[in-house]
Coordinates of C-alpha atoms in Angstrom, one line a residue:
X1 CA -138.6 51.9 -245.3
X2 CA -140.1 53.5 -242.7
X3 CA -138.6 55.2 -239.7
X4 CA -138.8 57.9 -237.1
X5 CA -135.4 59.3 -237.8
X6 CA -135.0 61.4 -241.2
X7 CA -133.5 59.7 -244.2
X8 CA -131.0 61.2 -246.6
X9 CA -129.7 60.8 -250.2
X10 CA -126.4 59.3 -250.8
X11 CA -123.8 60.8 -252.7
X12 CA -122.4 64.9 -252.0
X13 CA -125.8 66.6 -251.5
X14 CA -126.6 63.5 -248.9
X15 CA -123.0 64.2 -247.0
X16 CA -123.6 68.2 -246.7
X17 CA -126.9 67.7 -245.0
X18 CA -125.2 65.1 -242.6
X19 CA -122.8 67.7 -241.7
X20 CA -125.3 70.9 -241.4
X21 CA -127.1 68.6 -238.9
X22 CA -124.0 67.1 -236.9
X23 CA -123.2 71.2 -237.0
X24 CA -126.7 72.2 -235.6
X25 CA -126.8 69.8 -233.3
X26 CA -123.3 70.8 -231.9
X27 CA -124.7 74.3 -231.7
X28 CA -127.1 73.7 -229.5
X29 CA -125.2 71.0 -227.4
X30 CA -122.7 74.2 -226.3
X31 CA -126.2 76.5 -225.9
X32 CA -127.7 73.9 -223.5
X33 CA -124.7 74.1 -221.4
X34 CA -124.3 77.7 -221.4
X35 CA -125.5 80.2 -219.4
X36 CA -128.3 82.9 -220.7
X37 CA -126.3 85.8 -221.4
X38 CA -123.0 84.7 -220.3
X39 CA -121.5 82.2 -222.1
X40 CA -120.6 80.1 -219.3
X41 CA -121.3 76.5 -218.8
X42 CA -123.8 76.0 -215.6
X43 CA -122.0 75.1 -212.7
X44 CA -123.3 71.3 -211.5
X45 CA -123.8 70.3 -208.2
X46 CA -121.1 70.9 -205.6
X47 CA -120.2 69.2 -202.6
X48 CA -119.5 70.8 -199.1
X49 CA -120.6 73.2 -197.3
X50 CA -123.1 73.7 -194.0
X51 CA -126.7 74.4 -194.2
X52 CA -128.3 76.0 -191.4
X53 CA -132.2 75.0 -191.3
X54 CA -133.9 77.3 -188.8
X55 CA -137.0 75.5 -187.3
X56 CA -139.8 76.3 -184.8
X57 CA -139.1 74.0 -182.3
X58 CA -137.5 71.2 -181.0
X59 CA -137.7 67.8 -182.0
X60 CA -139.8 65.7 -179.2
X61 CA -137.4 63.1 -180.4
X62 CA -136.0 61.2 -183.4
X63 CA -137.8 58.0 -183.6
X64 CA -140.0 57.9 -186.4
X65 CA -142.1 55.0 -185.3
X66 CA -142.5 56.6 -181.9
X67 CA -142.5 60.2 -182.8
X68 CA -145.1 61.4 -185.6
X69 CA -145.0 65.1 -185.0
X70 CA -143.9 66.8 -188.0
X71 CA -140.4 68.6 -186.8
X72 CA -139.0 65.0 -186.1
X73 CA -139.9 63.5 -189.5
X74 CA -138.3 67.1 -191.2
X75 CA -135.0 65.7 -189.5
X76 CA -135.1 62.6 -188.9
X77 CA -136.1 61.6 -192.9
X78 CA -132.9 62.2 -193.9
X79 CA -131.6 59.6 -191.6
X80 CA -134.3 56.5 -192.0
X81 CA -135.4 55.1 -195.2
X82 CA -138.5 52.8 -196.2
X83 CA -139.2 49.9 -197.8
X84 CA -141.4 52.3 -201.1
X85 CA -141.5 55.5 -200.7
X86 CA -143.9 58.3 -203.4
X87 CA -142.4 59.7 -206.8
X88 CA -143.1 62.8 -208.4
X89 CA -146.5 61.6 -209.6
X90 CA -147.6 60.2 -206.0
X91 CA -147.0 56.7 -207.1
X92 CA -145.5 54.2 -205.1
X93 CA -142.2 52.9 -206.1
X94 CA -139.6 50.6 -204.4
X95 CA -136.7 52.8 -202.1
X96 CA -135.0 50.0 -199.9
X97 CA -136.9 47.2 -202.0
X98 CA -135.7 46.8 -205.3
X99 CA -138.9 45.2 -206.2
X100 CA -142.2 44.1 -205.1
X101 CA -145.0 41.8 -206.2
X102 CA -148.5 41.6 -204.9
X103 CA -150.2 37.9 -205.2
X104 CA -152.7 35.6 -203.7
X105 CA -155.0 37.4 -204.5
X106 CA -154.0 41.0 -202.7
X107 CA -153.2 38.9 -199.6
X108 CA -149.1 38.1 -200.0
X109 CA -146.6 40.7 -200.5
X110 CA -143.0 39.8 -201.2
X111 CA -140.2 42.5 -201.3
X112 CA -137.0 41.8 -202.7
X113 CA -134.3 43.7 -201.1
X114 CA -131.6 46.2 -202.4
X115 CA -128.3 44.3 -201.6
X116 CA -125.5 46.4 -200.5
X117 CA -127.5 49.1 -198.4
X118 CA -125.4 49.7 -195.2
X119 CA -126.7 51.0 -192.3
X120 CA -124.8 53.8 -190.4
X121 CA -123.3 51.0 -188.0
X122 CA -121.4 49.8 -191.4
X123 CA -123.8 46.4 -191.2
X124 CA -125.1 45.5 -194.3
X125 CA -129.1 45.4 -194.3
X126 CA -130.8 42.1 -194.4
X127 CA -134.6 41.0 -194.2
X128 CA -133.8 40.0 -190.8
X129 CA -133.7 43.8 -190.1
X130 CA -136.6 44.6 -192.0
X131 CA -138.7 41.9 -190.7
X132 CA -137.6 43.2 -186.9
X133 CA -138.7 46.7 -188.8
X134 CA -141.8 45.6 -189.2
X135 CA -142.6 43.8 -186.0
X136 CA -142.0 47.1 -184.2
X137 CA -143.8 49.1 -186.5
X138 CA -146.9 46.7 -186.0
X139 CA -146.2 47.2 -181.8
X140 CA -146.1 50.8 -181.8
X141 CA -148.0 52.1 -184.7
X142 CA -151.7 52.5 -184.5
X143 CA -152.4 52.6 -187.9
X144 CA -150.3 49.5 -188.8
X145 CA -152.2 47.6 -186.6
X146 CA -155.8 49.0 -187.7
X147 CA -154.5 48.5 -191.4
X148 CA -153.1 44.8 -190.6
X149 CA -155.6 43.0 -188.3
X150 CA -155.7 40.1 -191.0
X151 CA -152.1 39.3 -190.4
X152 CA -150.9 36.1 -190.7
X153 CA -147.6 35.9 -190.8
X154 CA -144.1 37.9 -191.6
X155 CA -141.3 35.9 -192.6
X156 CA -137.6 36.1 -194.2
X157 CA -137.1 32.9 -196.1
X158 CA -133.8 34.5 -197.2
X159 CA -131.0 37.5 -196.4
X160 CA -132.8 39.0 -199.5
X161 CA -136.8 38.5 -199.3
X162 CA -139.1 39.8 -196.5
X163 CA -142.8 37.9 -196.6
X164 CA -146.1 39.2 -195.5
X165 CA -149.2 37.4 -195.6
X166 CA -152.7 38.0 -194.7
X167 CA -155.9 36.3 -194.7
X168 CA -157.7 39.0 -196.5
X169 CA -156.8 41.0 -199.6
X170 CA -155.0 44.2 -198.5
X171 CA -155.6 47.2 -200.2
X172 CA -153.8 49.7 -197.9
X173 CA -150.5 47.9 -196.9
X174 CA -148.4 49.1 -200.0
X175 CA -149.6 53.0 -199.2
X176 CA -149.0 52.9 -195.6
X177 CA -145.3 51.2 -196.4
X178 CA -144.7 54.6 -198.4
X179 CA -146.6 57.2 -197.0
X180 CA -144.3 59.7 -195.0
X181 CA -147.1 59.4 -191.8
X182 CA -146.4 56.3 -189.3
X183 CA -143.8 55.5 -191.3
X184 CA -141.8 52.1 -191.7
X185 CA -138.6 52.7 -191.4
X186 CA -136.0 50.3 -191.4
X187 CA -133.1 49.5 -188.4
X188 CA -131.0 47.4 -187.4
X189 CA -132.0 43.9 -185.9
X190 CA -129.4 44.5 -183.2
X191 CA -130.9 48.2 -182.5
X192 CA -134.1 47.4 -181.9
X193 CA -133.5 43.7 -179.6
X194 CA -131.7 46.2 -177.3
X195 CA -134.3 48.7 -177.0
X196 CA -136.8 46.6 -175.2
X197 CA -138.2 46.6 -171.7
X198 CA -138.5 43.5 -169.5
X199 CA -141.7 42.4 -170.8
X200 CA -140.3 43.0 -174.5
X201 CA -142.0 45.9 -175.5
X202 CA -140.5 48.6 -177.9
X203 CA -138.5 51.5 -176.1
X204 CA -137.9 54.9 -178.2
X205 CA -134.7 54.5 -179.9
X206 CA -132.2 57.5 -179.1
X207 CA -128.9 58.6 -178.9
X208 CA -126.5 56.6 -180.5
X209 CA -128.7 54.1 -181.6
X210 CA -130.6 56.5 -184.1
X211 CA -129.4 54.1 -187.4
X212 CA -130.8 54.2 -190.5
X213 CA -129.2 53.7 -193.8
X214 CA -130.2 57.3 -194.9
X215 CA -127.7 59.6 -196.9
X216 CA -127.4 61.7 -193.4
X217 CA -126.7 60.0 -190.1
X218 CA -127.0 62.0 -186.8
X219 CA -123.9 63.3 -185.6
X220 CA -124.8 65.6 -182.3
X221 CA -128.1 66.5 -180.5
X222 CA -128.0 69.3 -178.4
X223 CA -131.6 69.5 -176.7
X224 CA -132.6 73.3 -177.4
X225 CA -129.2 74.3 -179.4
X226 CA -129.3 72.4 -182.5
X227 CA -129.2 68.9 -184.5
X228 CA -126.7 67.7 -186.6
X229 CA -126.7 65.3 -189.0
X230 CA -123.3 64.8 -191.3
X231 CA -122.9 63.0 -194.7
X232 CA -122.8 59.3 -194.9
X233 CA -120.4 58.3 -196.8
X234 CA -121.5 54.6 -196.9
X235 CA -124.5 55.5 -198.3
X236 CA -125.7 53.2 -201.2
X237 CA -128.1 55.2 -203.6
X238 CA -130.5 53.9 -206.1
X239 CA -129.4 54.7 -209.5
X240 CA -132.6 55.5 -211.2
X241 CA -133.5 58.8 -211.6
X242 CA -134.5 60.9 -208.7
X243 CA -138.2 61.6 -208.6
X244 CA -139.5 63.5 -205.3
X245 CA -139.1 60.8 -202.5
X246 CA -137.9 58.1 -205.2
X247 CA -134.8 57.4 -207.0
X248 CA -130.9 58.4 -206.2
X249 CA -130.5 60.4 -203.3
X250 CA -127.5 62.9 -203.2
X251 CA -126.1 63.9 -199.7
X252 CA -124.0 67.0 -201.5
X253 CA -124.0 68.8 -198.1
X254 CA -121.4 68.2 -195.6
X255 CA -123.7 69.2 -193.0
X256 CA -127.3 70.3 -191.8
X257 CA -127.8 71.7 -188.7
X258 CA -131.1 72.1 -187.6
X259 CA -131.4 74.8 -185.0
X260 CA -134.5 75.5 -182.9
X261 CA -135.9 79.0 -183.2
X262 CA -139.1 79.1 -182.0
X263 CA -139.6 83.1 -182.2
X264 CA -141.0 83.5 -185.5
X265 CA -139.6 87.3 -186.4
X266 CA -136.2 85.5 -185.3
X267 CA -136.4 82.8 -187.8
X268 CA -137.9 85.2 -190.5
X269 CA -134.8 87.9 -189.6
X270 CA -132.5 85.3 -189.9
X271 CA -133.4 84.2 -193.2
X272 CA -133.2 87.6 -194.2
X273 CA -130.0 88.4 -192.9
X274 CA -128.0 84.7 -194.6
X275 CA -127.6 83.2 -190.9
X276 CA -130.1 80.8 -192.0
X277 CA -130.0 79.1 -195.4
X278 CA -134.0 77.7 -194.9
X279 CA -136.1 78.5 -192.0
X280 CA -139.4 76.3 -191.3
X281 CA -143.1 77.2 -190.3
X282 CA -142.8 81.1 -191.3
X283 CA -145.9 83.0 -190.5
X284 CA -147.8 84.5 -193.3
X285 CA -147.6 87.9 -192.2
X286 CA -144.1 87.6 -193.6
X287 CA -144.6 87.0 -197.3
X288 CA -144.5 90.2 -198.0
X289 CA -141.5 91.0 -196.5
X290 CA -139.8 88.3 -197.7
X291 CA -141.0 88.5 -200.7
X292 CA -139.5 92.2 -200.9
X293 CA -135.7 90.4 -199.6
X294 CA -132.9 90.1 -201.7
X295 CA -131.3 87.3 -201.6
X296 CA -134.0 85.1 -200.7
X297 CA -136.2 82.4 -202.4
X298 CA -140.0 82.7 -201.8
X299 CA -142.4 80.5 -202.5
X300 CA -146.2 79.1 -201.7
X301 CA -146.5 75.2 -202.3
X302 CA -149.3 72.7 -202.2
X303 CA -150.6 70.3 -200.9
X304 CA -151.0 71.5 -197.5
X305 CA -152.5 69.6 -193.8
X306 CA -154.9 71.0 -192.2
X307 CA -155.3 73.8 -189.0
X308 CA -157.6 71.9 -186.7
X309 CA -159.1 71.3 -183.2
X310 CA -159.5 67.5 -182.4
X311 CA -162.0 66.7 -179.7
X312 CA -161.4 64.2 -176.9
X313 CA -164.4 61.3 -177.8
X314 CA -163.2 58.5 -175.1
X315 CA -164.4 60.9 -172.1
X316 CA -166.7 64.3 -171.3
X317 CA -169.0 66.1 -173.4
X318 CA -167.7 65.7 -176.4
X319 CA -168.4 61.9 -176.9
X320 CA -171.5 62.7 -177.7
X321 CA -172.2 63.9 -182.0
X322 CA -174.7 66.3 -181.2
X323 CA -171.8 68.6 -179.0
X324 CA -169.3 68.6 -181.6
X325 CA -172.2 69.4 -184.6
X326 CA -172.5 72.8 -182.1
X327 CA -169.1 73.4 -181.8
X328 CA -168.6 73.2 -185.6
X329 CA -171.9 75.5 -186.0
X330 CA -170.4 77.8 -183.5
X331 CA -167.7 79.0 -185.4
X332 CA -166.6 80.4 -188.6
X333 CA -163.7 78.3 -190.6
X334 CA -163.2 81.9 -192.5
X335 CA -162.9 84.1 -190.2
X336 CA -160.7 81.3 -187.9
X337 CA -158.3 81.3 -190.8
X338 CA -158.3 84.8 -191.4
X339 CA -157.2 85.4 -187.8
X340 CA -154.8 82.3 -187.7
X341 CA -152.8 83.7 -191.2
X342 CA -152.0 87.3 -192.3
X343 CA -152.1 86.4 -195.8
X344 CA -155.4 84.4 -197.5
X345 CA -152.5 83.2 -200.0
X346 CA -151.0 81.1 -197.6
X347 CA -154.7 78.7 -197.0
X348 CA -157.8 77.2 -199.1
X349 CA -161.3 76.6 -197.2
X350 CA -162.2 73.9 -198.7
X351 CA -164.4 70.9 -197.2
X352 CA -162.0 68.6 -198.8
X353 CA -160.0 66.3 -196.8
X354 CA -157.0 66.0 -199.5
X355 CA -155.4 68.7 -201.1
X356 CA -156.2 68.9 -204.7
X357 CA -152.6 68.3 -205.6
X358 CA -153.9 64.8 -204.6
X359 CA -156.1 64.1 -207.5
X360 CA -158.5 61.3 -207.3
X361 CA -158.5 61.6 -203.7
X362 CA -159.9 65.5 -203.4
X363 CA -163.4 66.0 -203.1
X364 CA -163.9 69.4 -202.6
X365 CA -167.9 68.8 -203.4
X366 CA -168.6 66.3 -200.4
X367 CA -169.4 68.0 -197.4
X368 CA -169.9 71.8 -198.8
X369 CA -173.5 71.3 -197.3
X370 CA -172.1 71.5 -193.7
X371 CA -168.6 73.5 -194.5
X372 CA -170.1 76.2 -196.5
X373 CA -173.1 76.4 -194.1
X374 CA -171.2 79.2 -192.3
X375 CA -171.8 80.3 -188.9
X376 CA -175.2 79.3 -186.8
X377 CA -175.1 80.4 -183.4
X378 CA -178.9 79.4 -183.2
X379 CA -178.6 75.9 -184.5
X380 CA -174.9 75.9 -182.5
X381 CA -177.0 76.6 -178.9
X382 CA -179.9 73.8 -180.3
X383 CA -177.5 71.2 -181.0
X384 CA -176.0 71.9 -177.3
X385 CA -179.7 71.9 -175.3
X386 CA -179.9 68.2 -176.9
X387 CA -176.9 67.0 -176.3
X388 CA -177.7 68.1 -172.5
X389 CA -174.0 69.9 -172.0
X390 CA -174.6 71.9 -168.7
X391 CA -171.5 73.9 -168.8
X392 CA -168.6 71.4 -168.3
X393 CA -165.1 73.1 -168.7
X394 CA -163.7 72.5 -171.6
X395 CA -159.8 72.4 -171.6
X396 CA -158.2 73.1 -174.9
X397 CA -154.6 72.5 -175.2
X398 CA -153.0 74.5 -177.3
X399 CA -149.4 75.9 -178.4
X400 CA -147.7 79.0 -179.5
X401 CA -145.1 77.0 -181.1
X402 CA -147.0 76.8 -184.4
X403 CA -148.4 80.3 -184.6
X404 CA -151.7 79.0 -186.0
X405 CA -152.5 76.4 -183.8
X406 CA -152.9 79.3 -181.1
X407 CA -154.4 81.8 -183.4
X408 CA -157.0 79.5 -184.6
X409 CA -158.0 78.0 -180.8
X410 CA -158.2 81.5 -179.5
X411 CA -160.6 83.0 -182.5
X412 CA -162.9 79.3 -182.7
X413 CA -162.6 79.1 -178.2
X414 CA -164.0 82.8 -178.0
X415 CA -166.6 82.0 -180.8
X416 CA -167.8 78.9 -179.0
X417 CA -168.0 81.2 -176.2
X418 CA -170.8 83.1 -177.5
X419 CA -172.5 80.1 -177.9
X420 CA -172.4 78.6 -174.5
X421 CA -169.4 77.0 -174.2
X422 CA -167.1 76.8 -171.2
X423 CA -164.2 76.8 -172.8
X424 CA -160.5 77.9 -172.4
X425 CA -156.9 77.6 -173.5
X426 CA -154.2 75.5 -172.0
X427 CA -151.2 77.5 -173.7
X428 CA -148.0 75.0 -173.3
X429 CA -144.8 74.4 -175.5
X430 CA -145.2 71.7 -178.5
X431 CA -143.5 68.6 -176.7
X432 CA -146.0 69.0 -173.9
X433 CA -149.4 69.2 -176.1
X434 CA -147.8 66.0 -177.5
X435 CA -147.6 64.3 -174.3
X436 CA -150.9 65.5 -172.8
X437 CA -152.9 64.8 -175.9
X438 CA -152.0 60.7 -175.4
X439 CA -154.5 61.0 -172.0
X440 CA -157.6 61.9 -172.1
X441 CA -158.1 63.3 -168.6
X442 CA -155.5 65.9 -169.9
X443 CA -158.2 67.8 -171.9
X444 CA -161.1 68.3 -174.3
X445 CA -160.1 69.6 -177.7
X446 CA -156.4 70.3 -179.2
X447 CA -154.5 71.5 -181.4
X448 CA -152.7 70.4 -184.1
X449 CA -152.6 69.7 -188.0
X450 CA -153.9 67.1 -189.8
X451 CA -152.7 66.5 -193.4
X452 CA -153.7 63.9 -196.2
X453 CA -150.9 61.2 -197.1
X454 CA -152.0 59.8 -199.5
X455 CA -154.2 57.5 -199.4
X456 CA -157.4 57.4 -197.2
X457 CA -155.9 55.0 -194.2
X458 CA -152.8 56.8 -194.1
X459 CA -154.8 59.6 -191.8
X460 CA -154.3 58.3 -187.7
X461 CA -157.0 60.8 -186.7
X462 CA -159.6 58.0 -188.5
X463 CA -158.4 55.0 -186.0
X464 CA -159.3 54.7 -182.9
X465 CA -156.1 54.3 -181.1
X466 CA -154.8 57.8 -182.4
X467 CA -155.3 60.6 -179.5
X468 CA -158.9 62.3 -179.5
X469 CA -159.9 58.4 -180.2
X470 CA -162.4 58.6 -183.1
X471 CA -164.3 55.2 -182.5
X472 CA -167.1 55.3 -184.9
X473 CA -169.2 52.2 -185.8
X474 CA -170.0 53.9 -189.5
X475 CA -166.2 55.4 -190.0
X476 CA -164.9 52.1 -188.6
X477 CA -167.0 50.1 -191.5
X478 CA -165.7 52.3 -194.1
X479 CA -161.9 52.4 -193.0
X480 CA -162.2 48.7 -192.7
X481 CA -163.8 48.2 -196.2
X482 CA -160.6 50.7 -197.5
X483 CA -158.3 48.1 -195.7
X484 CA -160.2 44.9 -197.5
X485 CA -160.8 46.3 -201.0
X486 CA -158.2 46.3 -203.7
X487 CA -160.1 47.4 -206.7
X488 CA -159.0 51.6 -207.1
X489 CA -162.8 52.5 -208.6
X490 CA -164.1 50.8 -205.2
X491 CA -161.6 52.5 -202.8
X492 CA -162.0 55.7 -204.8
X493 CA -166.0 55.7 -204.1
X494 CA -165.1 54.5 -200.2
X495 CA -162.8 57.5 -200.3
X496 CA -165.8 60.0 -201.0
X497 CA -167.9 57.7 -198.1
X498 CA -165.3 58.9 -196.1
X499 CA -165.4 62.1 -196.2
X500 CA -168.8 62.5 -196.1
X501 CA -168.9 60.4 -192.8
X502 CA -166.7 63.3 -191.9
X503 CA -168.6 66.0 -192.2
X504 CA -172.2 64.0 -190.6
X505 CA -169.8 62.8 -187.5
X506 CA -167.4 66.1 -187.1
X507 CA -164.5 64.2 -185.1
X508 CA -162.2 67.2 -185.2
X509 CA -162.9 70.7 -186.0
X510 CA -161.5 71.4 -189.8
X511 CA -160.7 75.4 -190.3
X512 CA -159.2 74.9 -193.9
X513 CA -156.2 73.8 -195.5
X514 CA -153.1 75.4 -194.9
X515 CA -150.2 76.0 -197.5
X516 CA -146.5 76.0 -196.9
X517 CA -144.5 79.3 -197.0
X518 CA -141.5 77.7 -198.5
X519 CA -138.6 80.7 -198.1
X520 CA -134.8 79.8 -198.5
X521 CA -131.7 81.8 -199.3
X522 CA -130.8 82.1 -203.1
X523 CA -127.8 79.9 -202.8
X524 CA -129.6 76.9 -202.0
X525 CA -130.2 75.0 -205.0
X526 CA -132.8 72.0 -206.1
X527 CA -135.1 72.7 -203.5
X528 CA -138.1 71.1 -204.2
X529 CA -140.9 73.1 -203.8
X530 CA -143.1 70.7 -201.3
X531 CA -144.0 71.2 -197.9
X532 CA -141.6 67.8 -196.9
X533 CA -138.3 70.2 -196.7
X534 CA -136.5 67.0 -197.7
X535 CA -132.4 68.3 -198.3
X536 CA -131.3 65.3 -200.2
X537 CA -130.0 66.2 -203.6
X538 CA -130.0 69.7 -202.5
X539 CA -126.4 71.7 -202.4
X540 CA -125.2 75.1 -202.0
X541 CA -123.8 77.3 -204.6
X542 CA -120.6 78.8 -203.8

């Protein structure tokens, strides 16, 4: 007979062995749950307790279908879930869904929902919330609607089933559903039918209508003092294992607070001192000092978004190709990084758009031609002549509130200088780039960073309803053919088509790819190293 597990001889020799093993495997049951050195089982994860998250700024608001700046999703995720959502390996998996099938071709999606998922209201979820969800999503999200133009219809034939159907195969739906970016989140039917203007259009969602069915629901905003979300304690949890984004979720802390800090040697001193347990957006000037800190957790994590300048293409100079191919030539993405970080640890330059912690979707070969090219003032002041600039001022809103979004304008704006451009800084707080950077009489080039999802659609800067307005008849062809195509070699080789259109076209200016200083106090436990700063299943050892 054959078998995996080993196969002993009756009789007395046959019984000792059985015992030796149930021993030895006894043994090393009580050494798996001690601790090294101590004897002592590992203490498990513990409930209570107040975690005080130090961030840079604060959130513009809490909306995630209205907001997409990166302090409001580190909050508000913990409050709004999605449909599918990314596991450890990147892979999509079902969060709110409990399963999914694709049919027809690539052209109908059914979701079958998770029954018993309350929203912080105490209402159970139904399909008439997610198809609400989604209806709103399509209204205000840019994206959905570059992604979904071969919508059909949306339907929920039942309390448990939520329908879409389109007219073409869709090969980026099920990414942007999970993709962190733009994201769907779910609400309540009621929520969103009251936040509507005369005409019927979606109003951002605030106060105490912020309801999601996440394990932390918001208990208290204090513009400019702090945020607080509290446990749940409705919250219905998947029960397969957690995996990054996917599986159970844990709310173990009582409490998060996030508290705005925008100084950054206030947030780093903080940390250092235990009156923050995690602080956000740390400069890299401080690894080494916190790395030197007792007490305190420090680590560099991958993937990363990018530090860049995004030029205004609907109006002034640089519509045309020709004035963006100078500004690129004008400056040096190494020494813009160097001057925008302390520490070369804490970025790559690379010409690739995804990190590499993204797999099939890195190509750090396409576009070395133009982002190793370095520095060329003469071919910079060439490319200007023919695009006939003639000195226009060039406005580039900017913001100290992310230390390298200033650092890197002023090093590339003074660089671009010395070629002939007119360029300064419009220096403003965060909340006010965001506002200005939806008009394009507002400025020229700003700042901001621009990170890879997941998936080649899941990047707004590539539609042309996303500020800076990137309407390109060859990118447009591409991005469409990523929506339409469903085979992964034939999205995979209109990735690379991407990117290369990229680095011909230069719709933002790409400095390099910037890593997350991830720094925490020593009694936070199960952080996972990422640059998402998501607190579910974390807790705090006492």
């Amino acid at each position: 007979m054959k078998s995996g597990r080993p196969q002993y001889p009756r009789g007395a020799g046959g019984l000792q062995m059985a015992r030796i093993v149930i021993g030895l495997a006894l043994a090393v049951s009580l050494l798996v749950g001690a601790a090294p050195g101590t004897g002592a089982a590992q203490p498990g994860p513990q409930r209570g307790g107040v975690m005080r998250v130090a961030t840079n700024a604060d959130p513009p608001g809490l909306d995630l279908m209205w907001q997409t700046s990166t302090i409001s999703l580190d909050i508000s995720q913990h409050v709004f879930e999605t449909l599918l959502t990314l596991d450890t390996q990147r892979r999509i998996v079902p969060m709110l869904a409990d399963s999914y099938t694709v049919t027809n071709g690539g052209k109908t999606f059914t979701f079958k929902l998770r029954r018993g998922v309350k929203f912080h209201n105490g209402a159970e979820m139904t399909a008439a919330d997610v198809l609400a969800s989604f209806q709103r999503w399509v209204a205000l999200s840019s994206r959905a609607r570059q992604i979904l133009k071969d919508l059909t219809e949306a339907t929920a034939p039942d309390r448990d089933t939520f329908v879409v159907t389109l007219s073409q195969p869709n090969g980026a739906f099920l990414p942007a559903l999970a993709i962190p970016n733009q994201r769907m989140v779910v609400l309540p039917r009621s929520v969103i039918e009251k936040n509507r203007d005369g005409t019927g259009k979606p109003l951002e969602i605030k106060g105490a209508d912020l309801i999601g069915t996440g394990p932390y629901r918001v208990a208290e905003w204090k513009p400019d003092q702090y945020v607080r979300l509290v446990r749940f304690s409705g919250y219905a949890s998947r029960s397969d294992p957690s995996s990054y984004m996917g599986g159970a979720r844990h709310a173990y802390l009582d409490e998060i607070r996030f508290i705005p800090v925008p100084d950054d040697l206030t947030r780093v001193a903080g940390l250092i001192s235990g009156e923050y347990d995690l602080a956000l957006q740390l400069p890299s000037s401080a690894y080494d000092q916190l790395k030197g800190s007792a007490g305190v957790v420090v680590k560099i994590v991958g993937p990363g978004s990018a530090a860049v300048g995004v030029f205004n293409k609907k109006r002034g100079p640089f519509v045309d190709v020709r004035t963006r191919q100078a500004a690129w030539y004008a400056i040096d993405p190494q020494k813009v990084m160097a001057g925008a970080f302390d520490n070369p640890l804490i970025y790559r330059l690379t010409s690739s758009l995804a990190g590499k912690e993204w797999g099939v979707w890195a190509f750090p070969q396409i576009g070395r031609d133009v982002y190793d090219h370095g520095r060329d003032l003469a071919k910079a002041k060439e490319l200007l002549k023919e695009s006939g600039y003639a000195g226009e001022p060039i406005r580039w809103i900017t913001t100290r509130d992310y230390a390298y979004m200033y650092r890197s304008a002023l090093v590339a704006s003074e660089e671009m200088k010395e070629a002939g451009f007119n360029v300064r800084l419009v220096v403003s707080d965060w909340a006010t780039v965001i506002s200005d950077r939806n008009n394009p009489d507002r400025y020229e080039i700003f700042s901001t960073g621009i990170g890879f999802e997941g998936d080649p659609t899941s990047t707004a800067a590539f539609t042309p309803g996303w500020p800076g307005w990137y309407d390109s008849p060859r990118n447009n062809k591409n991005y469409e053919a990523l929506v339409t195509t469903v085979s992964p070699a034939l999205r995979h080789e209109l990735g690379a088509q991407q990117q290369r259109i990229f680095w011909d076209e230069i719709p933002y200016l790409r400095f390099g790819e910037i890593l997350t200083l991830l720094a925490y106090r020593q009694n936070v436990q199960e952080m996972y190293p990422d640059n998402s700063y998501y607190l579910w299943n974390v807790w705090l050892k006492k």
